[in-house]
Amino acid sequence: MTNKIQKIRFGIIGTNFISDWVIKGAKEDKRFELTAVYSRTKEKAEQFAQRHGIPHIFSSIEEMAQSDLIDAVYIASPNSLHCKYSMMFMNCGKNVLCEKPLASNYSEVKSMVECAKNNNVVLMEAMKPTLTPNFKAVINSMNNIGTIRNYFSCYCQYSSRYDKLKEGIVLNAFKPELSNGALMDIGVYTVYPMVVLFGEPVSIKASGIKLHTGVDGCGSVVFEYPGMMAQIVYSKIADSSLPTEIQGEKGRIELDRINIISKAELNKKDNIPVVLTQNEVHDQYFYEVEEFLNLIDIKNKYLAEGKSINDHSIIESKINSLNNSLICIKVLDEIRKQIGVVYPSDC
């Protein structure tokens, strides 16, 4: 007899296209059960629920947090609300998968981490590429390129919202009150993998272009690590097709796109390139949800056996760890400080 699959009931915060994408990937895991959705307007919640077959809708975030209809929540609200919403749900005993960046600044993320530990719930940043088989193949191949001397990553994608900005229409992507801008939207994709691979840099030198709304449109940053350097380039006001590279004394690892890694290759001097690309049979968003559900399963097993979770790291992702999220937001804070981007939540 096979064990019955333990369903984990999910609530969704945010009815934008990212939630659509995450749900599509999440449905590939049989443990995922989509139960509820929240939107500030009942009409939007009803439309989203109808599209995805969701049985319960909420237009009160407090009621949803207190509901016994869900075990976990995926938060895709504006960045400025990540901390408030996450802590609201964690204080009600709910596990939280929160979109990147985890919050507006280091102070908020620190509060979220403490809240997760105090409530013995799972908190994980939804940074999808670092949990994919292709990125894990990169981690497993690092020793093959010798002493690593440089990391370079680029993510530049011209935004149609920038066209609107030039017309005088300020959309959410460029609003400082929502803790947005190029760094927080797409630059974070170049920073988080660097932190996973190399930890916290010892120095940061950033420059960027600040738009009239007060957020950044693009930037470039140089990081120093013991014995190596790192550089990132990001933009929402220009395009680029440059890859991401990890450069060692004996070779390099190249990734086609850091946000969606569809090709990974190892090149050593005078050798035929080694293809690292894995056969990813699942949707790109499946892997972050799978990781999150695995952590909830571990927590539930401990509780079912009457064990106490004395070490919270037991229910933390080893890759998208809370410590990596703390380091990442610390780096983002310093970049914003040097560029001159300030959010209301910083005050």
mmCIF file of C-alpha atoms in Angstrom:
data_model
loop_
_atom_site.group_PDB
_atom_site.id
_atom_site.type_symbol
_atom_site.label_atom_id
_atom_site.label_comp_id
_atom_site.label_asym_id
_atom_site.label_seq_id
_atom_site.Cartn_x
_atom_site.Cartn_y
_atom_site.Cartn_z
ATOM 1 C CA MET A 1 0.000 0.000 0.000
ATOM 2 C CA THR A 2 1.349 3.424 -0.937
ATOM 3 C CA ASN A 3 1.302 6.270 1.537
ATOM 4 C CA LYS A 4 -1.413 8.832 0.980
ATOM 5 C CA ILE A 5 -0.086 12.143 -0.307
ATOM 6 C CA GLN A 6 -0.334 14.835 2.356
ATOM 7 C CA LYS A 7 -1.877 17.857 0.713
ATOM 8 C CA ILE A 8 -0.645 21.321 1.665
ATOM 9 C CA ARG A 9 -3.353 23.939 1.274
ATOM 10 C CA PHE A 10 -2.172 27.176 -0.320
ATOM 11 C CA GLY A 11 -3.421 30.726 -0.301
ATOM 12 C CA ILE A 12 -2.293 33.223 -2.947
ATOM 13 C CA ILE A 13 -1.620 36.897 -2.230
ATOM 14 C CA GLY A 14 -1.492 38.890 -5.429
ATOM 15 C CA THR A 15 -3.380 38.264 -8.669
ATOM 16 C CA ASN A 16 -0.741 39.337 -11.198
ATOM 17 C CA PHE A 17 0.926 37.304 -13.940
ATOM 18 C CA ILE A 18 3.683 36.061 -11.615
ATOM 19 C CA SER A 19 1.067 34.304 -9.490
ATOM 20 C CA ASP A 20 -0.273 32.675 -12.672
ATOM 21 C CA TRP A 21 3.214 31.390 -13.507
ATOM 22 C CA VAL A 22 3.904 30.078 -10.000
ATOM 23 C CA ILE A 23 0.552 28.282 -9.853
ATOM 24 C CA LYS A 24 1.241 26.608 -13.202
ATOM 25 C CA GLY A 25 4.532 25.204 -11.911
ATOM 26 C CA ALA A 26 3.176 24.393 -8.454
ATOM 27 C CA LYS A 27 0.387 22.232 -9.864
ATOM 28 C CA GLU A 28 3.040 19.777 -11.069
ATOM 29 C CA ASP A 29 3.594 18.839 -7.406
ATOM 30 C CA LYS A 30 0.762 16.585 -6.210
ATOM 31 C CA ARG A 31 1.055 17.950 -2.663
ATOM 32 C CA PHE A 32 0.032 21.441 -3.781
ATOM 33 C CA GLU A 33 -3.625 22.252 -3.187
ATOM 34 C CA LEU A 34 -4.800 25.707 -4.253
ATOM 35 C CA THR A 35 -7.437 26.718 -1.711
ATOM 36 C CA ALA A 36 -7.759 30.498 -1.415
ATOM 37 C CA VAL A 37 -6.848 33.813 -3.003
ATOM 38 C CA TYR A 38 -6.721 37.360 -1.654
ATOM 39 C CA SER A 39 -7.192 40.581 -3.565
ATOM 40 C CA ARG A 40 -8.087 44.048 -2.322
ATOM 41 C CA THR A 41 -11.134 43.954 -4.567
ATOM 42 C CA LYS A 42 -13.672 41.148 -4.507
ATOM 43 C CA GLU A 43 -14.076 41.354 -8.276
ATOM 44 C CA LYS A 44 -10.381 40.660 -8.966
ATOM 45 C CA ALA A 45 -10.362 37.824 -6.448
ATOM 46 C CA GLU A 46 -13.410 36.255 -8.106
ATOM 47 C CA GLN A 47 -11.895 36.543 -11.583
ATOM 48 C CA PHE A 48 -8.623 34.981 -10.445
ATOM 49 C CA ALA A 49 -10.430 32.242 -8.534
ATOM 50 C CA GLN A 50 -12.540 31.370 -11.552
ATOM 51 C CA ARG A 51 -9.471 31.200 -13.784
ATOM 52 C CA HIS A 52 -7.668 28.779 -11.477
ATOM 53 C CA GLY A 53 -10.546 26.904 -9.869
ATOM 54 C CA ILE A 54 -9.961 28.321 -6.380
ATOM 55 C CA PRO A 55 -12.811 27.579 -3.948
ATOM 56 C CA HIS A 56 -12.336 30.429 -1.438
ATOM 57 C CA ILE A 57 -11.754 34.157 -1.921
ATOM 58 C CA PHE A 58 -10.807 36.895 0.552
ATOM 59 C CA SER A 59 -10.851 40.665 0.308
ATOM 60 C CA SER A 60 -9.592 40.983 3.907
ATOM 61 C CA ILE A 61 -5.943 40.027 4.404
ATOM 62 C CA GLU A 62 -6.485 39.676 8.163
ATOM 63 C CA GLU A 63 -9.338 37.208 7.690
ATOM 64 C CA MET A 64 -7.248 35.129 5.321
ATOM 65 C CA ALA A 65 -4.323 35.013 7.728
ATOM 66 C CA GLN A 66 -6.583 33.825 10.541
ATOM 67 C CA SER A 67 -8.452 31.310 8.394
ATOM 68 C CA ASP A 68 -8.072 27.590 9.016
ATOM 69 C CA LEU A 69 -8.506 26.954 5.284
ATOM 70 C CA ILE A 70 -4.797 27.269 4.452
ATOM 71 C CA ASP A 71 -1.478 25.862 5.669
ATOM 72 C CA ALA A 72 0.787 28.088 3.606
ATOM 73 C CA VAL A 73 0.720 31.241 1.545
ATOM 74 C CA TYR A 74 2.522 32.518 -1.538
ATOM 75 C CA ILE A 75 3.025 36.278 -1.374
ATOM 76 C CA ALA A 76 3.385 38.234 -4.611
ATOM 77 C CA SER A 77 2.261 41.622 -3.362
ATOM 78 C CA PRO A 78 4.339 44.779 -3.996
ATOM 79 C CA ASN A 79 7.753 44.618 -2.295
ATOM 80 C CA SER A 80 6.749 47.235 0.267
ATOM 81 C CA LEU A 81 4.094 44.859 1.659
ATOM 82 C CA HIS A 82 6.187 41.681 1.811
ATOM 83 C CA CYS A 83 7.249 42.145 5.431
ATOM 84 C CA LYS A 84 3.842 43.194 6.754
ATOM 85 C CA TYR A 85 1.952 40.393 5.044
ATOM 86 C CA SER A 86 4.545 37.708 5.764
ATOM 87 C CA MET A 87 4.639 38.479 9.466
ATOM 88 C CA MET A 88 0.845 38.619 9.639
ATOM 89 C CA PHE A 89 0.582 35.085 8.269
ATOM 90 C CA MET A 90 3.538 33.680 10.214
ATOM 91 C CA ASN A 91 2.077 35.026 13.460
ATOM 92 C CA CYS A 92 -1.027 32.988 12.597
ATOM 93 C CA GLY A 93 1.067 29.844 12.176
ATOM 94 C CA LYS A 94 1.155 29.853 8.371
ATOM 95 C CA ASN A 95 4.211 28.946 6.283
ATOM 96 C CA VAL A 96 5.314 31.662 3.857
ATOM 97 C CA LEU A 97 6.822 31.519 0.380
ATOM 98 C CA CYS A 98 7.526 35.169 -0.427
ATOM 99 C CA GLU A 99 8.573 36.616 -3.761
ATOM 100 C CA LYS A 100 11.991 38.122 -4.270
ATOM 101 C CA PRO A 101 13.266 40.410 -2.901
ATOM 102 C CA LEU A 102 12.130 39.103 0.459
ATOM 103 C CA ALA A 103 11.421 42.640 1.728
ATOM 104 C CA SER A 104 12.315 46.309 1.255
ATOM 105 C CA ASN A 105 15.456 46.370 3.402
ATOM 106 C CA TYR A 106 17.625 44.488 5.885
ATOM 107 C CA SER A 107 15.640 45.607 8.925
ATOM 108 C CA GLU A 108 12.445 44.134 7.495
ATOM 109 C CA VAL A 109 14.049 40.843 6.482
ATOM 110 C CA LYS A 110 15.646 40.517 9.919
ATOM 111 C CA SER A 111 12.208 40.956 11.516
ATOM 112 C CA MET A 112 10.734 38.337 9.183
ATOM 113 C CA VAL A 113 13.471 35.823 10.019
ATOM 114 C CA GLU A 114 12.956 36.343 13.737
ATOM 115 C CA CYS A 115 9.197 35.948 13.269
ATOM 116 C CA ALA A 116 9.656 32.656 11.394
ATOM 117 C CA LYS A 117 11.852 31.287 14.146
ATOM 118 C CA ASN A 118 9.562 32.445 16.948
ATOM 119 C CA ASN A 119 6.563 30.770 15.303
ATOM 120 C CA ASN A 120 8.387 27.636 14.071
ATOM 121 C CA VAL A 121 7.125 28.140 10.524
ATOM 122 C CA VAL A 122 8.808 27.829 7.144
ATOM 123 C CA LEU A 123 9.869 31.078 5.455
ATOM 124 C CA MET A 124 11.578 30.989 2.073
ATOM 125 C CA GLU A 125 12.426 33.553 -0.578
ATOM 126 C CA ALA A 126 11.002 32.629 -3.978
ATOM 127 C CA MET A 127 14.220 32.990 -5.959
ATOM 128 C CA LYS A 128 13.576 30.381 -8.643
ATOM 129 C CA PRO A 129 16.830 29.940 -10.654
ATOM 130 C CA THR A 130 19.029 28.893 -7.709
ATOM 131 C CA LEU A 131 16.833 25.848 -7.014
ATOM 132 C CA THR A 132 16.754 24.491 -10.567
ATOM 133 C CA PRO A 133 18.720 21.393 -11.668
ATOM 134 C CA ASN A 134 20.836 23.583 -13.967
ATOM 135 C CA PHE A 135 22.020 25.789 -11.114
ATOM 136 C CA LYS A 136 22.660 22.765 -8.897
ATOM 137 C CA ALA A 137 24.794 21.348 -11.714
ATOM 138 C CA VAL A 138 26.802 24.567 -11.607
ATOM 139 C CA ILE A 139 27.341 24.195 -7.854
ATOM 140 C CA ASN A 140 28.542 20.614 -8.351
ATOM 141 C CA SER A 141 30.986 21.654 -11.100
ATOM 142 C CA MET A 142 32.703 24.553 -9.335
ATOM 143 C CA ASN A 143 35.708 22.459 -8.314
ATOM 144 C CA ASN A 144 36.453 21.664 -11.974
ATOM 145 C CA ILE A 145 37.543 25.185 -12.954
ATOM 146 C CA GLY A 146 40.306 25.643 -10.397
ATOM 147 C CA THR A 147 40.709 28.683 -8.181
ATOM 148 C CA ILE A 148 37.817 31.007 -8.953
ATOM 149 C CA ARG A 149 38.858 34.562 -9.771
ATOM 150 C CA ASN A 150 35.762 36.264 -11.137
ATOM 151 C CA TYR A 151 31.961 36.151 -11.292
ATOM 152 C CA PHE A 152 30.161 38.181 -13.926
ATOM 153 C CA SER A 153 26.397 38.378 -14.324
ATOM 154 C CA CYS A 154 24.167 40.478 -16.541
ATOM 155 C CA TYR A 155 20.404 40.892 -16.627
ATOM 156 C CA CYS A 156 19.229 43.793 -18.769
ATOM 157 C CA GLN A 157 15.677 43.785 -20.078
ATOM 158 C CA TYR A 158 14.023 46.872 -21.501
ATOM 159 C CA SER A 159 10.681 47.385 -19.804
ATOM 160 C CA SER A 160 7.523 48.449 -21.604
ATOM 161 C CA ARG A 161 6.660 50.216 -18.359
ATOM 162 C CA TYR A 162 9.607 52.515 -19.031
ATOM 163 C CA ASP A 163 7.880 53.617 -22.241
ATOM 164 C CA LYS A 164 4.879 54.579 -20.115
ATOM 165 C CA LEU A 165 7.177 56.438 -17.720
ATOM 166 C CA LYS A 166 8.531 58.506 -20.614
ATOM 167 C CA GLU A 167 4.926 59.354 -21.472
ATOM 168 C CA GLY A 168 4.431 60.647 -17.937
ATOM 169 C CA ILE A 169 2.588 57.578 -16.622
ATOM 170 C CA VAL A 170 4.263 56.135 -13.502
ATOM 171 C CA LEU A 171 3.435 52.438 -13.128
ATOM 172 C CA ASN A 172 4.232 50.288 -10.089
ATOM 173 C CA ALA A 173 7.599 49.118 -11.446
ATOM 174 C CA PHE A 174 9.082 52.602 -10.968
ATOM 175 C CA LYS A 175 7.438 53.667 -7.707
ATOM 176 C CA PRO A 176 9.735 54.101 -4.660
ATOM 177 C CA GLU A 177 6.753 53.850 -2.292
ATOM 178 C CA LEU A 178 6.399 50.230 -3.440
ATOM 179 C CA SER A 179 10.144 49.569 -2.979
ATOM 180 C CA ASN A 180 10.588 49.000 -6.705
ATOM 181 C CA GLY A 181 13.144 49.834 -9.377
ATOM 182 C CA ALA A 182 15.575 47.930 -11.558
ATOM 183 C CA LEU A 183 17.749 46.535 -8.760
ATOM 184 C CA MET A 184 14.857 45.121 -6.752
ATOM 185 C CA ASP A 185 13.040 43.800 -9.816
ATOM 186 C CA ILE A 186 15.775 42.189 -11.897
ATOM 187 C CA GLY A 187 19.167 43.142 -10.440
ATOM 188 C CA VAL A 188 18.445 40.845 -7.505
ATOM 189 C CA TYR A 189 18.659 37.893 -9.920
ATOM 190 C CA THR A 190 22.355 38.622 -10.441
ATOM 191 C CA VAL A 191 23.064 39.188 -6.729
ATOM 192 C CA TYR A 192 21.327 36.216 -5.085
ATOM 193 C CA PRO A 193 23.198 33.486 -7.039
ATOM 194 C CA MET A 194 26.459 35.276 -6.269
ATOM 195 C CA VAL A 195 25.624 35.171 -2.564
ATOM 196 C CA VAL A 196 24.686 31.481 -2.773
ATOM 197 C CA LEU A 197 27.992 30.664 -4.462
ATOM 198 C CA PHE A 198 30.411 32.984 -2.660
ATOM 199 C CA GLY A 199 28.739 34.462 0.406
ATOM 200 C CA GLU A 200 29.003 38.069 1.503
ATOM 201 C CA PRO A 201 31.439 40.354 -0.362
ATOM 202 C CA VAL A 202 34.012 42.351 1.582
ATOM 203 C CA SER A 203 33.484 45.521 -0.462
ATOM 204 C CA ILE A 204 30.912 46.988 -2.839
ATOM 205 C CA LYS A 205 31.287 49.789 -5.396
ATOM 206 C CA ALA A 206 28.048 50.673 -7.171
ATOM 207 C CA SER A 207 26.944 53.195 -9.758
ATOM 208 C CA GLY A 208 23.655 53.631 -11.547
ATOM 209 C CA ILE A 209 21.161 55.899 -13.239
ATOM 210 C CA LYS A 210 18.402 57.211 -11.008
ATOM 211 C CA LEU A 211 15.122 58.087 -12.696
ATOM 212 C CA HIS A 212 13.025 61.136 -11.855
ATOM 213 C CA THR A 213 10.658 59.019 -9.717
ATOM 214 C CA GLY A 214 13.526 58.246 -7.334
ATOM 215 C CA VAL A 215 14.208 54.623 -8.301
ATOM 216 C CA ASP A 216 17.063 53.250 -10.391
ATOM 217 C CA GLY A 217 16.712 52.420 -14.075
ATOM 218 C CA CYS A 218 20.011 50.565 -14.367
ATOM 219 C CA GLY A 219 23.249 49.966 -12.533
ATOM 220 C CA SER A 220 26.596 48.237 -12.415
ATOM 221 C CA VAL A 221 28.387 46.987 -9.324
ATOM 222 C CA VAL A 222 31.863 45.696 -8.537
ATOM 223 C CA PHE A 223 32.302 43.373 -5.562
ATOM 224 C CA GLU A 224 35.481 42.220 -3.878
ATOM 225 C CA TYR A 225 35.904 38.803 -2.284
ATOM 226 C CA PRO A 226 39.037 37.254 -0.798
ATOM 227 C CA GLY A 227 41.074 36.243 -3.840
ATOM 228 C CA MET A 228 38.385 37.079 -6.402
ATOM 229 C CA MET A 229 36.197 39.796 -7.883
ATOM 230 C CA ALA A 230 32.602 39.963 -9.073
ATOM 231 C CA GLN A 231 30.703 42.315 -11.369
ATOM 232 C CA ILE A 232 27.018 42.657 -12.173
ATOM 233 C CA VAL A 233 25.131 44.743 -14.731
ATOM 234 C CA TYR A 234 21.364 45.180 -14.650
ATOM 235 C CA SER A 235 18.856 47.414 -16.407
ATOM 236 C CA LYS A 236 15.178 48.027 -17.127
ATOM 237 C CA ILE A 237 15.968 50.783 -19.625
ATOM 238 C CA ALA A 238 18.242 48.831 -22.023
ATOM 239 C CA ASP A 239 18.634 45.276 -23.332
ATOM 240 C CA SER A 240 21.588 42.905 -23.298
ATOM 241 C CA SER A 241 22.246 39.287 -24.268
ATOM 242 C CA LEU A 242 25.453 38.930 -22.243
ATOM 243 C CA PRO A 243 25.711 35.633 -20.333
ATOM 244 C CA THR A 244 26.731 34.938 -16.755
ATOM 245 C CA GLU A 245 30.214 33.528 -16.209
ATOM 246 C CA ILE A 246 32.114 32.001 -13.306
ATOM 247 C CA GLN A 247 35.779 32.271 -14.230
ATOM 248 C CA GLY A 248 38.468 30.074 -12.715
ATOM 249 C CA GLU A 249 42.182 29.567 -13.355
ATOM 250 C CA LYS A 250 41.507 26.268 -15.162
ATOM 251 C CA GLY A 251 38.321 27.169 -16.998
ATOM 252 C CA ARG A 252 34.937 28.844 -16.821
ATOM 253 C CA ILE A 253 31.268 28.012 -16.384
ATOM 254 C CA GLU A 254 28.864 29.903 -18.631
ATOM 255 C CA LEU A 255 25.100 30.355 -18.175
ATOM 256 C CA ASP A 256 22.948 31.778 -20.939
ATOM 257 C CA ARG A 257 20.514 33.723 -18.702
ATOM 258 C CA ILE A 258 20.726 34.096 -14.966
ATOM 259 C CA ASN A 259 16.965 34.457 -14.395
ATOM 260 C CA ILE A 260 16.001 31.450 -16.524
ATOM 261 C CA ILE A 261 18.964 29.111 -16.983
ATOM 262 C CA SER A 262 18.296 27.031 -20.074
ATOM 263 C CA LYS A 263 21.932 26.364 -20.998
ATOM 264 C CA ALA A 264 24.980 25.724 -18.801
ATOM 265 C CA GLU A 265 28.431 24.833 -20.099
ATOM 266 C CA LEU A 266 31.878 24.212 -18.635
ATOM 267 C CA ASN A 267 34.875 25.255 -20.743
ATOM 268 C CA LYS A 268 38.404 24.200 -19.762
ATOM 269 C CA LYS A 269 41.589 25.226 -21.529
ATOM 270 C CA ASP A 270 42.279 23.111 -24.620
ATOM 271 C CA ASN A 271 39.354 20.791 -23.834
ATOM 272 C CA ILE A 272 36.038 20.125 -25.529
ATOM 273 C CA PRO A 273 33.237 22.046 -23.742
ATOM 274 C CA VAL A 274 31.271 19.994 -21.220
ATOM 275 C CA VAL A 275 27.521 20.456 -21.317
ATOM 276 C CA LEU A 276 26.133 20.921 -17.808
ATOM 277 C CA THR A 277 22.564 21.556 -18.942
ATOM 278 C CA GLN A 278 20.130 19.229 -17.200
ATOM 279 C CA ASN A 279 16.945 17.787 -18.600
ATOM 280 C CA GLU A 280 14.519 19.892 -16.600
ATOM 281 C CA VAL A 281 11.261 18.017 -17.074
ATOM 282 C CA HIS A 282 9.257 20.381 -14.883
ATOM 283 C CA ASP A 283 8.109 23.956 -15.272
ATOM 284 C CA GLN A 284 10.766 26.457 -14.115
ATOM 285 C CA TYR A 285 8.637 27.500 -11.122
ATOM 286 C CA PHE A 286 8.080 23.927 -9.962
ATOM 287 C CA TYR A 287 11.444 23.650 -8.214
ATOM 288 C CA GLU A 288 10.995 26.538 -5.758
ATOM 289 C CA VAL A 289 7.561 25.253 -4.764
ATOM 290 C CA GLU A 290 8.893 21.703 -4.409
ATOM 291 C CA GLU A 291 11.666 22.945 -2.114
ATOM 292 C CA PHE A 292 9.168 24.872 -0.008
ATOM 293 C CA LEU A 293 6.792 21.905 0.263
ATOM 294 C CA ASN A 294 9.692 19.626 1.237
ATOM 295 C CA LEU A 295 10.469 21.933 4.153
ATOM 296 C CA ILE A 296 6.835 21.942 5.291
ATOM 297 C CA ASP A 297 6.832 18.132 5.111
ATOM 298 C CA ILE A 298 9.897 18.046 7.372
ATOM 299 C CA LYS A 299 8.210 20.378 9.839
ATOM 300 C CA ASN A 300 4.993 18.355 9.830
ATOM 301 C CA LYS A 301 6.916 15.119 10.372
ATOM 302 C CA TYR A 302 8.640 16.557 13.445
ATOM 303 C CA LEU A 303 5.338 17.759 14.856
ATOM 304 C CA ALA A 304 3.609 14.438 14.131
ATOM 305 C CA GLU A 305 6.340 12.628 16.038
ATOM 306 C CA GLY A 306 5.998 15.032 18.959
ATOM 307 C CA LYS A 307 9.490 16.443 18.435
ATOM 308 C CA SER A 308 10.483 20.041 19.060
ATOM 309 C CA ILE A 309 12.220 22.016 16.314
ATOM 310 C CA ASN A 310 15.077 23.353 18.419
ATOM 311 C CA ASP A 311 17.235 24.138 15.386
ATOM 312 C CA HIS A 312 15.235 26.230 12.902
ATOM 313 C CA SER A 313 17.746 25.493 10.119
ATOM 314 C CA ILE A 314 16.098 22.051 9.885
ATOM 315 C CA ILE A 315 13.139 23.707 8.166
ATOM 316 C CA GLU A 316 15.170 26.160 6.062
ATOM 317 C CA SER A 317 16.293 25.710 2.483
ATOM 318 C CA LYS A 318 20.008 24.941 2.236
ATOM 319 C CA ILE A 319 20.262 27.071 -0.928
ATOM 320 C CA ASN A 320 17.606 29.759 -0.536
ATOM 321 C CA SER A 321 18.452 29.947 3.136
ATOM 322 C CA LEU A 322 17.365 32.708 5.470
ATOM 323 C CA ASN A 323 21.008 33.613 5.934
ATOM 324 C CA ASN A 324 21.472 34.004 2.180
ATOM 325 C CA SER A 325 18.364 36.196 2.082
ATOM 326 C CA LEU A 326 19.804 38.358 4.859
ATOM 327 C CA ILE A 327 23.120 38.725 3.028
ATOM 328 C CA CYS A 328 21.381 39.481 -0.265
ATOM 329 C CA ILE A 329 19.190 42.249 1.148
ATOM 330 C CA LYS A 330 22.209 43.696 2.970
ATOM 331 C CA VAL A 331 23.999 43.890 -0.387
ATOM 332 C CA LEU A 332 20.951 45.451 -2.063
ATOM 333 C CA ASP A 333 20.721 48.050 0.712
ATOM 334 C CA GLU A 334 24.343 49.083 0.182
ATOM 335 C CA ILE A 335 23.907 49.318 -3.596
ATOM 336 C CA ARG A 336 20.831 51.516 -3.163
ATOM 337 C CA LYS A 337 22.686 53.674 -0.636
ATOM 338 C CA GLN A 338 25.538 54.298 -3.072
ATOM 339 C CA ILE A 339 23.175 55.039 -5.968
ATOM 340 C CA GLY A 340 20.958 57.236 -3.790
ATOM 341 C CA VAL A 341 17.720 55.244 -3.946
ATOM 342 C CA VAL A 342 15.681 55.638 -0.756
ATOM 343 C CA TYR A 343 12.318 54.054 0.057
ATOM 344 C CA PRO A 344 9.755 55.304 2.583
ATOM 345 C CA SER A 345 10.185 51.988 4.403
ATOM 346 C CA ASP A 346 13.861 52.853 5.008
ATOM 347 C CA CYS A 347 12.912 55.737 7.298
#
